[in-house]
Coordinates of C-alpha atoms and ligand atoms in Angstrom, one line a residue:
X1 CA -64.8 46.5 -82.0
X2 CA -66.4 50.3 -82.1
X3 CA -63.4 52.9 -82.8
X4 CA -65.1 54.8 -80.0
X5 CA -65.8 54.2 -76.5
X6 CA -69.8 53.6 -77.7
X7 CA -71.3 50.0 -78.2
X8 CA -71.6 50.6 -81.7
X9 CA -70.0 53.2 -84.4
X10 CA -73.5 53.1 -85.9
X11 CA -77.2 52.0 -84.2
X12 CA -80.0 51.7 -86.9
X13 CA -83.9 51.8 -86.0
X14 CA -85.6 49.4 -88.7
X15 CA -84.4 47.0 -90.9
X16 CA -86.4 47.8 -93.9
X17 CA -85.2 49.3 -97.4
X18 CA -83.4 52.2 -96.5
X19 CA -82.0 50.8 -92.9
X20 CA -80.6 47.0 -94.4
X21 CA -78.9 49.2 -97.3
X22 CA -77.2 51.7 -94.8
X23 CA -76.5 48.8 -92.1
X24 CA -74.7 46.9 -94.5
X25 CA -72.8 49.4 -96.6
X26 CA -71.7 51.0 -93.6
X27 CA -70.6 47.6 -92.0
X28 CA -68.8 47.3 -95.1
X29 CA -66.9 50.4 -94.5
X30 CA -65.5 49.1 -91.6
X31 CA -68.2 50.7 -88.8
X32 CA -69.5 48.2 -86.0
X33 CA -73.1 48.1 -86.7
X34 CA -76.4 47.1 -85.1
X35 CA -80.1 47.1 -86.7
X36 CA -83.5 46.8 -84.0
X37 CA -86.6 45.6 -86.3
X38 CA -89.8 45.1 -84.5
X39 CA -91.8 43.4 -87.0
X40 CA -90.1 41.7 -89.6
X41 CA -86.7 41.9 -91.2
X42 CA -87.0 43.5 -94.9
X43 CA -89.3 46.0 -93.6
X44 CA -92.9 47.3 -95.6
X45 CA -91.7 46.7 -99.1
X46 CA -90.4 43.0 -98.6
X47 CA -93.2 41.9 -95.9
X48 CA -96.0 44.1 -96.7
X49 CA -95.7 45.9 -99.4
X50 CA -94.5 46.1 -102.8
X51 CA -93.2 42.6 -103.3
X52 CA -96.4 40.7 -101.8
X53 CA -98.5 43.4 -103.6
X54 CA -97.2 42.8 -106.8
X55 CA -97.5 38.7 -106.4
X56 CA -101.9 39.8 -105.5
X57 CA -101.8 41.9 -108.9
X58 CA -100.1 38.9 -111.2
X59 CA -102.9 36.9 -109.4
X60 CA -105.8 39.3 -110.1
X61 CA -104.5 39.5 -113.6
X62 CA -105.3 35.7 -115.0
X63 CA -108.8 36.5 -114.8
X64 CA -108.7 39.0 -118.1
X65 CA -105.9 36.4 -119.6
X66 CA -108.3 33.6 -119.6
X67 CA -111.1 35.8 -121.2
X68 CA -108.7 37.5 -123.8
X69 CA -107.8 33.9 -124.8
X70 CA -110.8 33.3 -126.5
X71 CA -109.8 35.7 -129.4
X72 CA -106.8 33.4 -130.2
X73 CA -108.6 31.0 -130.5
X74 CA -108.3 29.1 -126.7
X75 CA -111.3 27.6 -125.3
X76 CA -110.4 27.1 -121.7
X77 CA -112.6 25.8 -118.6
X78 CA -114.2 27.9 -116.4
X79 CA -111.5 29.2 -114.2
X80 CA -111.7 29.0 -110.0
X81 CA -109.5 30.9 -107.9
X82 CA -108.6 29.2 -104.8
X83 CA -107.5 33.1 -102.3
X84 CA -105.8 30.4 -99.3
X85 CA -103.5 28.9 -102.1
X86 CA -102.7 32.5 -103.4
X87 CA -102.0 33.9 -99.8
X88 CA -100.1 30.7 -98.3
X89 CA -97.6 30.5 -101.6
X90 CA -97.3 34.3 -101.1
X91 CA -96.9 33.9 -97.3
X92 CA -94.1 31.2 -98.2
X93 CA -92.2 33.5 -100.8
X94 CA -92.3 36.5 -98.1
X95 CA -90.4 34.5 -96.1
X96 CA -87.3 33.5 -98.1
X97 CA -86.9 36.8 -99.0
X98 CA -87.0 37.3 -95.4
X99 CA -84.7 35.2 -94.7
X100 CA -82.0 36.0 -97.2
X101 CA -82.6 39.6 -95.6
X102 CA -81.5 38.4 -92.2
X103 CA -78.8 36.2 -93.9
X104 CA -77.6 39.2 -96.0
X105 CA -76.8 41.2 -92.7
X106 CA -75.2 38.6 -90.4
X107 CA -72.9 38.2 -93.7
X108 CA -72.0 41.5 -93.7
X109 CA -71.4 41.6 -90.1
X110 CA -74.7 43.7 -88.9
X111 CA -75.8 43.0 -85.6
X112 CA -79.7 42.1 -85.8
X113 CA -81.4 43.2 -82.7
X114 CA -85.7 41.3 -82.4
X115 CA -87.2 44.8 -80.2
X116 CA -88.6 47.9 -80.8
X117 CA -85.7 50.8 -80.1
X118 CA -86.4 54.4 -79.0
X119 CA -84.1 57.0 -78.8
X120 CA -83.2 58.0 -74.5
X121 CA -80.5 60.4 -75.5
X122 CA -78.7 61.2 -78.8
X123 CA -75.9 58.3 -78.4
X124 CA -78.2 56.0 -76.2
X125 CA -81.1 53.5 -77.3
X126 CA -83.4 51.9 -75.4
X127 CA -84.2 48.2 -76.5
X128 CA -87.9 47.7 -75.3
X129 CA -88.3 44.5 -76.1
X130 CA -85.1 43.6 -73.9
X131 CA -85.4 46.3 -71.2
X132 CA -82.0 47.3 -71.7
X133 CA -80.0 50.4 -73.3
X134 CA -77.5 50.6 -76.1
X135 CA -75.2 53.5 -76.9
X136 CA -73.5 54.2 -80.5
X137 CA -71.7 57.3 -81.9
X138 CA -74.4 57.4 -85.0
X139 CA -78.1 56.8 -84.8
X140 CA -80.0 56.1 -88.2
X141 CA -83.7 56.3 -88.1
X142 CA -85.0 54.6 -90.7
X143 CA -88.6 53.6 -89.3
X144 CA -90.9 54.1 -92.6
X145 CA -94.2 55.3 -92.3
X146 CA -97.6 53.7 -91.2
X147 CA -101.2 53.4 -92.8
X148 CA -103.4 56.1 -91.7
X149 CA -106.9 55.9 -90.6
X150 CA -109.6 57.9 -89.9
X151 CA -109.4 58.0 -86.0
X152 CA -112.7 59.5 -85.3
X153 CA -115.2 57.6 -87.9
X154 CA -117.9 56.1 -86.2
X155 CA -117.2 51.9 -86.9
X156 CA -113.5 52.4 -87.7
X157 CA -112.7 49.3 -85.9
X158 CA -114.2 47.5 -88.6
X159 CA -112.3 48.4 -91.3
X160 CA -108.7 46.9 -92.4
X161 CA -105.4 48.5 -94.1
X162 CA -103.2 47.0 -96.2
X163 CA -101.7 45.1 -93.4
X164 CA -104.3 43.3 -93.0
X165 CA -105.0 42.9 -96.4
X166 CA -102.6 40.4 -96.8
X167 CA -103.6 38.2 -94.9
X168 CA -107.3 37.4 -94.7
X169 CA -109.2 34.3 -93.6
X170 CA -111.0 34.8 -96.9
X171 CA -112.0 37.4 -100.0
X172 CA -115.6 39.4 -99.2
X173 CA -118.1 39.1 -102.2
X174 CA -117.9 42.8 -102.1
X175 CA -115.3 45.5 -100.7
X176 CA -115.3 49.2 -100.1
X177 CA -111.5 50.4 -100.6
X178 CA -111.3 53.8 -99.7
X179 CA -108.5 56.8 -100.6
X180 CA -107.0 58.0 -104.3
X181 CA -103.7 57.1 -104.2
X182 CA -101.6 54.4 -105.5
X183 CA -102.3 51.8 -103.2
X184 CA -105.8 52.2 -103.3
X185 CA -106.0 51.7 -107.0
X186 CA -103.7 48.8 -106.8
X187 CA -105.6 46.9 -104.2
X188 CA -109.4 48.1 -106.0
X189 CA -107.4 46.4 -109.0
X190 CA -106.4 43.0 -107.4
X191 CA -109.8 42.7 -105.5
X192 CA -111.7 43.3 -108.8
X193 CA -109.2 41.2 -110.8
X194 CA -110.0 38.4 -107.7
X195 CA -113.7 38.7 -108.9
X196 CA -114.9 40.5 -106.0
X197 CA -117.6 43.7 -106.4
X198 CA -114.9 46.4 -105.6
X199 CA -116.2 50.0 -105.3
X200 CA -113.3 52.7 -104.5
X201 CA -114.8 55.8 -102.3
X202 CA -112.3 58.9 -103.0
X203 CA -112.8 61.9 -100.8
X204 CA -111.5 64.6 -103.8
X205 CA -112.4 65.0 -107.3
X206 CA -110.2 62.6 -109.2
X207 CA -107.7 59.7 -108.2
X208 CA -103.9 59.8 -108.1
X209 CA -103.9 63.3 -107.2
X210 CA -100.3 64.7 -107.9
X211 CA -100.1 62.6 -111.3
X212 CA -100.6 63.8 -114.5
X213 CA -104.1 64.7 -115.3
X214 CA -104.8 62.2 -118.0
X215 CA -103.4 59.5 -116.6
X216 CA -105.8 60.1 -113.9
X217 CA -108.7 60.5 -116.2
X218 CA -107.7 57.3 -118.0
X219 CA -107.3 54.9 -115.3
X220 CA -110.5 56.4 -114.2
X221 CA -112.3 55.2 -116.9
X222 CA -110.6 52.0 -117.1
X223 CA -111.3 51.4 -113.6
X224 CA -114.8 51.9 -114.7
X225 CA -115.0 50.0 -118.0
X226 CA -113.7 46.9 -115.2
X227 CA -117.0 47.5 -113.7
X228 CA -114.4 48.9 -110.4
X229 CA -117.1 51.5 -108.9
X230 CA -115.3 54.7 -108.6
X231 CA -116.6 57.6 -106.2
X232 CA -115.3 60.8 -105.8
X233 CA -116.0 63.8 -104.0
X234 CA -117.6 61.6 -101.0
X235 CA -116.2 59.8 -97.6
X236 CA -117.5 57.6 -94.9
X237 CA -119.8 59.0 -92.3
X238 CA -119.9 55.9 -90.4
X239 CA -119.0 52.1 -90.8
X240 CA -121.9 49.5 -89.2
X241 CA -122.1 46.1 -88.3
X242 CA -124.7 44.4 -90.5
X243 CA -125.1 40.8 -90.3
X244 CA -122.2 39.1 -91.7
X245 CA -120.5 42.0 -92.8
X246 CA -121.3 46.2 -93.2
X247 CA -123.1 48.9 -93.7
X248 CA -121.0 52.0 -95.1
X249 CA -122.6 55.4 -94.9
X250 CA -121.2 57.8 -97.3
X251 CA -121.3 61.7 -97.0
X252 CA -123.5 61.7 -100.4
X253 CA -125.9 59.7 -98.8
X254 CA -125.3 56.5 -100.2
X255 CA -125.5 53.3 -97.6
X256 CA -123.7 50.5 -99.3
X257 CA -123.4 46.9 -98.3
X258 CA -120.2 45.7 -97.6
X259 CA -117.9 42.9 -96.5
X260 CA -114.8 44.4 -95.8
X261 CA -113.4 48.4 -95.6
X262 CA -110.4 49.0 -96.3
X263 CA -108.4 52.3 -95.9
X264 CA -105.7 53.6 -98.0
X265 CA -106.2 57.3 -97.6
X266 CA -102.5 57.7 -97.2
X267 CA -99.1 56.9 -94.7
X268 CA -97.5 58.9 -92.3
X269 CA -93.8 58.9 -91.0
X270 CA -93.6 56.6 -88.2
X271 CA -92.2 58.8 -85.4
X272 CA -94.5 58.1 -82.8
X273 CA -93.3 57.7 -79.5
X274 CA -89.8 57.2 -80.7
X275 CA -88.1 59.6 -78.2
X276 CA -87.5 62.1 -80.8
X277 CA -88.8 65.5 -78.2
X278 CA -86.5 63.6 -75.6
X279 CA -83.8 64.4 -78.1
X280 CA -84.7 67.7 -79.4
X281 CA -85.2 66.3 -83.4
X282 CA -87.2 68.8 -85.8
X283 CA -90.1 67.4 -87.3
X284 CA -92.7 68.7 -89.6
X285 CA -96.1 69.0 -89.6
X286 CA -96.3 65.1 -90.5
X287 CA -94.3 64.0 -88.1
X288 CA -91.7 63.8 -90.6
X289 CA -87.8 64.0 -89.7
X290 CA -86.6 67.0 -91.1
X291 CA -83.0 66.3 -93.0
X292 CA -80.3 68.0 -94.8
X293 CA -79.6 66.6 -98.2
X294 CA -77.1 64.4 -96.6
X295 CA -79.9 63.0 -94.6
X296 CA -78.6 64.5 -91.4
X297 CA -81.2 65.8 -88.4
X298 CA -80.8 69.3 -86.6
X299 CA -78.9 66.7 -84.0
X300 CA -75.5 66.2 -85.6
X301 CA -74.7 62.6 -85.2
X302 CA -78.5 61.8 -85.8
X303 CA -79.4 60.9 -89.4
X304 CA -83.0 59.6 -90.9
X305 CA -83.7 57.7 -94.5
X306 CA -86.7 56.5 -96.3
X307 CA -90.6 57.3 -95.7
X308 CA -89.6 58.5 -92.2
X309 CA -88.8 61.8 -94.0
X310 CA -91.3 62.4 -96.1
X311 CA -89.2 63.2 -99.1
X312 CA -90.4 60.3 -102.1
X313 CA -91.9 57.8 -100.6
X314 CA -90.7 54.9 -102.7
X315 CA -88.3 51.7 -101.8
X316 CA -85.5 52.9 -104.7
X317 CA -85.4 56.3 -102.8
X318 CA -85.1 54.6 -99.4
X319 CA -82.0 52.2 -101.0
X320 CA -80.4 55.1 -102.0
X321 CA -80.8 57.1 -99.0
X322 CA -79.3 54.3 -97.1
X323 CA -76.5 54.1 -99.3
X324 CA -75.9 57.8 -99.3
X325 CA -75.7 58.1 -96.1
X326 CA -73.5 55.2 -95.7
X327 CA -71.1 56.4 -98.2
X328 CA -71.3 60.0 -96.9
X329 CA -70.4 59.2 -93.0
X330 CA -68.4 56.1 -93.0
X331 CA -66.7 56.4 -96.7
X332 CA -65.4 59.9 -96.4
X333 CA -67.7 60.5 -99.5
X334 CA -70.4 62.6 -99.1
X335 CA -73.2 62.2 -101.5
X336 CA -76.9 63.6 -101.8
X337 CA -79.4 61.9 -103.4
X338 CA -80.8 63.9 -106.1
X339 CA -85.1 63.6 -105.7
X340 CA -85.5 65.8 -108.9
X341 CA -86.1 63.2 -111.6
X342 CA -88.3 59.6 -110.1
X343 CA -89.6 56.9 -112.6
X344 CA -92.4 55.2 -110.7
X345 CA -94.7 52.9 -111.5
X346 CA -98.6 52.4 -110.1
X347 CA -99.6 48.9 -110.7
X348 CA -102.8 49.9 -111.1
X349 CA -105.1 47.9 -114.0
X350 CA -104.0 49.1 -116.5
X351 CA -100.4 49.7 -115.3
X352 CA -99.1 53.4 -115.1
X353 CA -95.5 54.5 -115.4
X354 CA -94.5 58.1 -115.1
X355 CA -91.1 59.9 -114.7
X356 CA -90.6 63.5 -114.5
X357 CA -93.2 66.6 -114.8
X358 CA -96.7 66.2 -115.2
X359 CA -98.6 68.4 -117.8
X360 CA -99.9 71.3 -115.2
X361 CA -95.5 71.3 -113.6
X362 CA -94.5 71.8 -116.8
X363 CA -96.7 74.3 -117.8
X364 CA -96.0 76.1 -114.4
X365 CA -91.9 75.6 -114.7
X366 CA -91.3 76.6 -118.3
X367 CA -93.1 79.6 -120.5
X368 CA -93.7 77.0 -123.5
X369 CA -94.1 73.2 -123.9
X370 CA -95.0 70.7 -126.2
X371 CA -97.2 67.6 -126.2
X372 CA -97.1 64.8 -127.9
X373 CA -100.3 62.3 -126.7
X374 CA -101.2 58.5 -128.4
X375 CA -104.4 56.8 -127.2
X376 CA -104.5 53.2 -129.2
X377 CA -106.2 49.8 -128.3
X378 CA -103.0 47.9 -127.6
X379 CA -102.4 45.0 -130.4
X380 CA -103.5 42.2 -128.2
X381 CA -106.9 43.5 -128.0
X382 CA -107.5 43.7 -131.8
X383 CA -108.3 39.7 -131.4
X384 CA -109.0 39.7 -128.1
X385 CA -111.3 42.1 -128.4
X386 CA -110.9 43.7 -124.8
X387 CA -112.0 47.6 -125.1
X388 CA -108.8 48.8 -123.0
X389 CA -106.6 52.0 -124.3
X390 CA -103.1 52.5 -123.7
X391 CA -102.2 56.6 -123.3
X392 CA -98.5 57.6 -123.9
X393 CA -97.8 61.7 -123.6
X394 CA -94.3 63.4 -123.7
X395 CA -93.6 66.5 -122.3
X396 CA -91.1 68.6 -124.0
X397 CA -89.7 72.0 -122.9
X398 CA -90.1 73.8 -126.5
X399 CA -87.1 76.3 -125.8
X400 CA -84.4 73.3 -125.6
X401 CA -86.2 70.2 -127.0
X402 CA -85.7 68.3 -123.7
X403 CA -88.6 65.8 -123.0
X404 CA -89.4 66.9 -119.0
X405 CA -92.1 64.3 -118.9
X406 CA -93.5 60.8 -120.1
X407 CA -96.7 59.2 -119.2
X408 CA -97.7 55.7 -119.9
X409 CA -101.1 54.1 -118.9
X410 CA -101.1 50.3 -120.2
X411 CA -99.8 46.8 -119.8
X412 CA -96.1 46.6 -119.0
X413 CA -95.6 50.6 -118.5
X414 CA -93.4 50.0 -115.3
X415 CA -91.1 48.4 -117.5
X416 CA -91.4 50.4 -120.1
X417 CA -90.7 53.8 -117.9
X418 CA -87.5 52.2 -116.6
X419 CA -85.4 52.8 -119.8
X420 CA -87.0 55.8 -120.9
X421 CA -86.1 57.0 -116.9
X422 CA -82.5 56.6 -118.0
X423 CA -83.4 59.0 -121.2
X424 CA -85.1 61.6 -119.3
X425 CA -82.2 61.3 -116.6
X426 CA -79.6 61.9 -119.3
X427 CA -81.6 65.1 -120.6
X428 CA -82.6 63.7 -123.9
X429 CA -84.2 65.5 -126.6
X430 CA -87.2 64.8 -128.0
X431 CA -84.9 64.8 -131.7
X432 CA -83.1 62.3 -130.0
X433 CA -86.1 60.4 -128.9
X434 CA -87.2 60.7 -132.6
X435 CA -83.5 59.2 -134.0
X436 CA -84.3 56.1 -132.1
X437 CA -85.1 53.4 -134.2
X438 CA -88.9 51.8 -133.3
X439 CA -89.2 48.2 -132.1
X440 CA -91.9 46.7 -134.1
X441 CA -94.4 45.6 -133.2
X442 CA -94.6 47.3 -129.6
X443 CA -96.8 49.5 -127.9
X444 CA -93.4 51.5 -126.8
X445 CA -92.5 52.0 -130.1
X446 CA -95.3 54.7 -130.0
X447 CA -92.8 56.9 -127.9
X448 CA -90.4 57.4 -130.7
X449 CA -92.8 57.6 -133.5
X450 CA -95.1 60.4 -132.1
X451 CA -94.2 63.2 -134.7
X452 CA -97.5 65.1 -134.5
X453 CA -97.8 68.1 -131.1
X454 CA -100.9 67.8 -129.3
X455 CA -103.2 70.5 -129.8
X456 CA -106.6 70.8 -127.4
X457 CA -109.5 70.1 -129.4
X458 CA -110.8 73.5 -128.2
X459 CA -107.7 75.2 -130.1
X460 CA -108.2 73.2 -133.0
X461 CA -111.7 74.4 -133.7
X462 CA -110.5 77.9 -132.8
X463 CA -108.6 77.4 -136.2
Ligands
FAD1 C1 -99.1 48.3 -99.8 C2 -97.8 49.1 -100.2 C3 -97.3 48.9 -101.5 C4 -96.1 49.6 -101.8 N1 -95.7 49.4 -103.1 C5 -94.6 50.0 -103.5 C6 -94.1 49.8 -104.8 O1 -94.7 49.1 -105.7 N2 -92.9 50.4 -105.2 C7 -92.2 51.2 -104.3 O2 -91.1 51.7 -104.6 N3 -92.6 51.4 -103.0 C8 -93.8 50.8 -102.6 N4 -94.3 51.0 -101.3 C9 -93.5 51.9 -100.4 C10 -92.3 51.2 -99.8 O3 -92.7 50.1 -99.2 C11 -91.6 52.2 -98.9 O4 -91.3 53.4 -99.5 C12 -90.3 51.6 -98.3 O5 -90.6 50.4 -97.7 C13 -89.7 52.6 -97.4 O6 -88.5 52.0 -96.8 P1 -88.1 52.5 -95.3 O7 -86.7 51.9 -95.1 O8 -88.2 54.0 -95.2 O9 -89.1 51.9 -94.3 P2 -89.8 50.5 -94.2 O10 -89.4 49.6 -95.3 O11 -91.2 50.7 -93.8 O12 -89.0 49.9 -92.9 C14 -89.2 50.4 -91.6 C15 -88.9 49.3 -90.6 O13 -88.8 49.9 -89.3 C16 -89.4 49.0 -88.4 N5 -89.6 49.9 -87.2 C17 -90.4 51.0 -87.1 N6 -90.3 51.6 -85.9 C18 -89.4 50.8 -85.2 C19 -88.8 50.9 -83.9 N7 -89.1 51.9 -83.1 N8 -87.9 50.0 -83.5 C20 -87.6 49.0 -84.4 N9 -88.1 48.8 -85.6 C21 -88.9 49.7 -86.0 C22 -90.7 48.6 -89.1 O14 -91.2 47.4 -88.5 C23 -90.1 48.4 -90.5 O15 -89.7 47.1 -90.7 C24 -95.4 50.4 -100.9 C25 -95.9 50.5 -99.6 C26 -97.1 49.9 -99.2 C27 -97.6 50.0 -97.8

């Protein structure tokens, strides 16, 4: 039973990370709680996302195994990659994790509603699916964000997002993947790793803008070195039906040929024609909900998490948002989330994983820093012969030893970033990186053994 004369204490639009987390932890304080989801419960990252994305980079990553195993002396068969088995077993892992979603929130209680909600007032939702309105005394949006596309290219109906991309009849020989950011080089990763003739068409200079500039310039080249075609500074003109597949026109001039397009060129809040003008919400110049730190709207019994706010785009952020907010309006606790410090990890080939300030924030944010940079050819690849370097660089403020930054490009970085996240969190010193006894023989070891700064070859010869 609501406490209140609404339907619900608390309604919540979309049952993906950050909604399920505040749904349930709210529930669990007590509140009478109801989640719509329109698509799927488990939302992007669970269904089409992160967790299915990752499953397409393991696959795409056997290909360079089998090779490498040569050096230790394997001999094995010429590999064949069957895409439907890949996408059905993918397909059937999607949905458990589905399902333990849905069974997760009928355990706690939650209320799971199968229709697209809009807001009609600020206490009322209307159920579109079901023709029929809801009221609660809390609303939380928590609608993600959607994959943009160019609108007004000529042929954009032929080309896919990652949506899609999931779920294809079958692989192209070739693919055009076009966009810099992280998803982008994931998916130019898997296709190539699939064996198909990947080219990735990026409209600025380099890829992964907003990351630190030589793990940009790294994966660059090792996109490259994977025979990945990387082109920068160029975009589609138009997209045309040739034959069987497609002729892409680029703005250098270029016409490739082309079974599938796909756009990753970046994701917008999903606020479209969710009622939030009937309501009065402020939203920025994405479309973003524009919150407090408590994740509250300029309507005071409104509240949005996740991508739907633009802040960091990224599932752990969403989690903790929902929980925040949970904690803050049905615990009697208030709590912000704190964006300032974010390990992340692209799973990009090789794999990146970054926390904290890049080279050029640093520089910006405090009057002197140090560097401390390793390029190596990771151990494996001494027999397997693979020419692939790994990059590690720390960032340290010089005036209080802190390290303000770590970048890792090569294999298991993601995991690597998620215990030095905890160091940076704490504030660690690079001293106290340096106390830390190595683990031998690791590539991570690396990070606590770099004693030498980093001086620019330019300043060197200036010596
Ligand atoms: C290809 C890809 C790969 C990614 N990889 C990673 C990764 O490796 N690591 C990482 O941290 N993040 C990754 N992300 C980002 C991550 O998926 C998002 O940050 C996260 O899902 C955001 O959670 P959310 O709760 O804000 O929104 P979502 O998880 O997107 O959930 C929103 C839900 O709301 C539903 N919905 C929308 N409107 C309505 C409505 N009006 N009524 C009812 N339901 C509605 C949607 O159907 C959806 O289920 C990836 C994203 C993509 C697209």
């Amino acid at each position: 039973m609501s406490e209140t004369n609404f339907d619900y204490d608390l309604f919540v639009i979309g049952a993906g990370s950050g909604g399920v987390r505040a749904a349930r932890m709210s529930a669990s304080h007590g509140a009478k709680v109801a989640v719509a989801e329109e698509y799927r419960v488990g939302g992007t990252c669970v269904i089409r996302g992160c967790v299915p994305k990752k499953l397409f980079v393991y696959a795409s990553q056997f290909h360079e195994e089998f090779e490498d195993a040569a050096g230790f002396g394997w001999t094995v068969p010429k590999a064949t990659f069957d895409w439907t088995v890949l996408r059905d077993n993918k397909d059937k892992e999607i949905d458990r994790l589905n399902q333990i979603y849905i069974r997760n929130l009928n355990n706690s209680g939650v209320e799971i509603i199968d229709s697209r909600a809009v807001l009609k007032d600020a206490h009322t939702v209307h159920l579109v699916g079901e023709g029929r309105d809801v009221t609660a005394d809390k609303i939380l949006i928590a609608t993600g964000a959607t994959a943009n596309v160019d609108e007004s290219l000529k042929g954009r109906e032929h080309a896919i997002t990652s949506n899609e991309a999931f779920h294809l009849d079958e692989l192209p020989k070739k693919v055009i993947v076009a966009g810099g950011g992280y998803i982008s080089v994931e998916f130019a990763g898997i296709f190539n790793g699939l064996g198909i003739e990947t080219t990735l068409l990026y409209r600025g200079e380099e890829i992964l803008r907003g990351f630190d500039d030589d793990l940009r310039v790294t994966l660059h080249e090792e996109m490259e070195k994977k025979s990945i075609r990387v082109i920068t500074g160029s975009v589609f003109t138009e997209i045309e039906k040739s034959g069987d597949g497609y002729k892409a026109h680029l703005s250098n001039g270029e016409v490739l040929d082309t079974g599938l397009v796909m756009f990753a060129i970046g994701r917008d809040p999903n606020t479209k024609g969710l009622g939030l003008e009937t309501v009065g919400i402020k939203t920025g110049r994405k479309g973003e909900i524009i919150v407090d730190q408590y994740s509250q709207t300029n309507i005071e019994n409104i509240y949005a998490v996740g991508d739907v706010t633009d802040r960091a785009n990224l599932t752990p952020i969403a989690i903790r948002e929902g929980a925040a907010f949970a904690e803050t309006v049905f615990n009697n606790n208030p709590q912000a989330v704190d964006h300032s410090i974010i390990p992340t990890a692209v799973f990009s080939q090789p794999e990146i994983g970054t926390v904290g300030l890049t080279e050029e924030q640093a520089r910006a944010e405090y009057s002197e820093i140090d560097i401390y940079k390793s390029k190596f050819r990771a151990m494996k690849h001494t027999l397997s012969g693979r020419n692939e370097q790994t990059m590690m660089k720390i960032i340290v403020d010089t005036a209080t030893d802190k390290v303000v930054g770590c970048h890792i490009i090569g294999p298991h970085s993601g995991e690597m970033i998620q215990a030095i996240g905890i160091a940076v969190t704490m504030g660690a010193t690079k001293a106290q990186f340096d106390m830390t006894v190595a683990v031998h023989p690791t590539a991570a070891e690396e990070l606590v053994t770099m004693k030498e700064k980093w001086v620019a070859p330019e300043l060197k010869a200036a010596d």
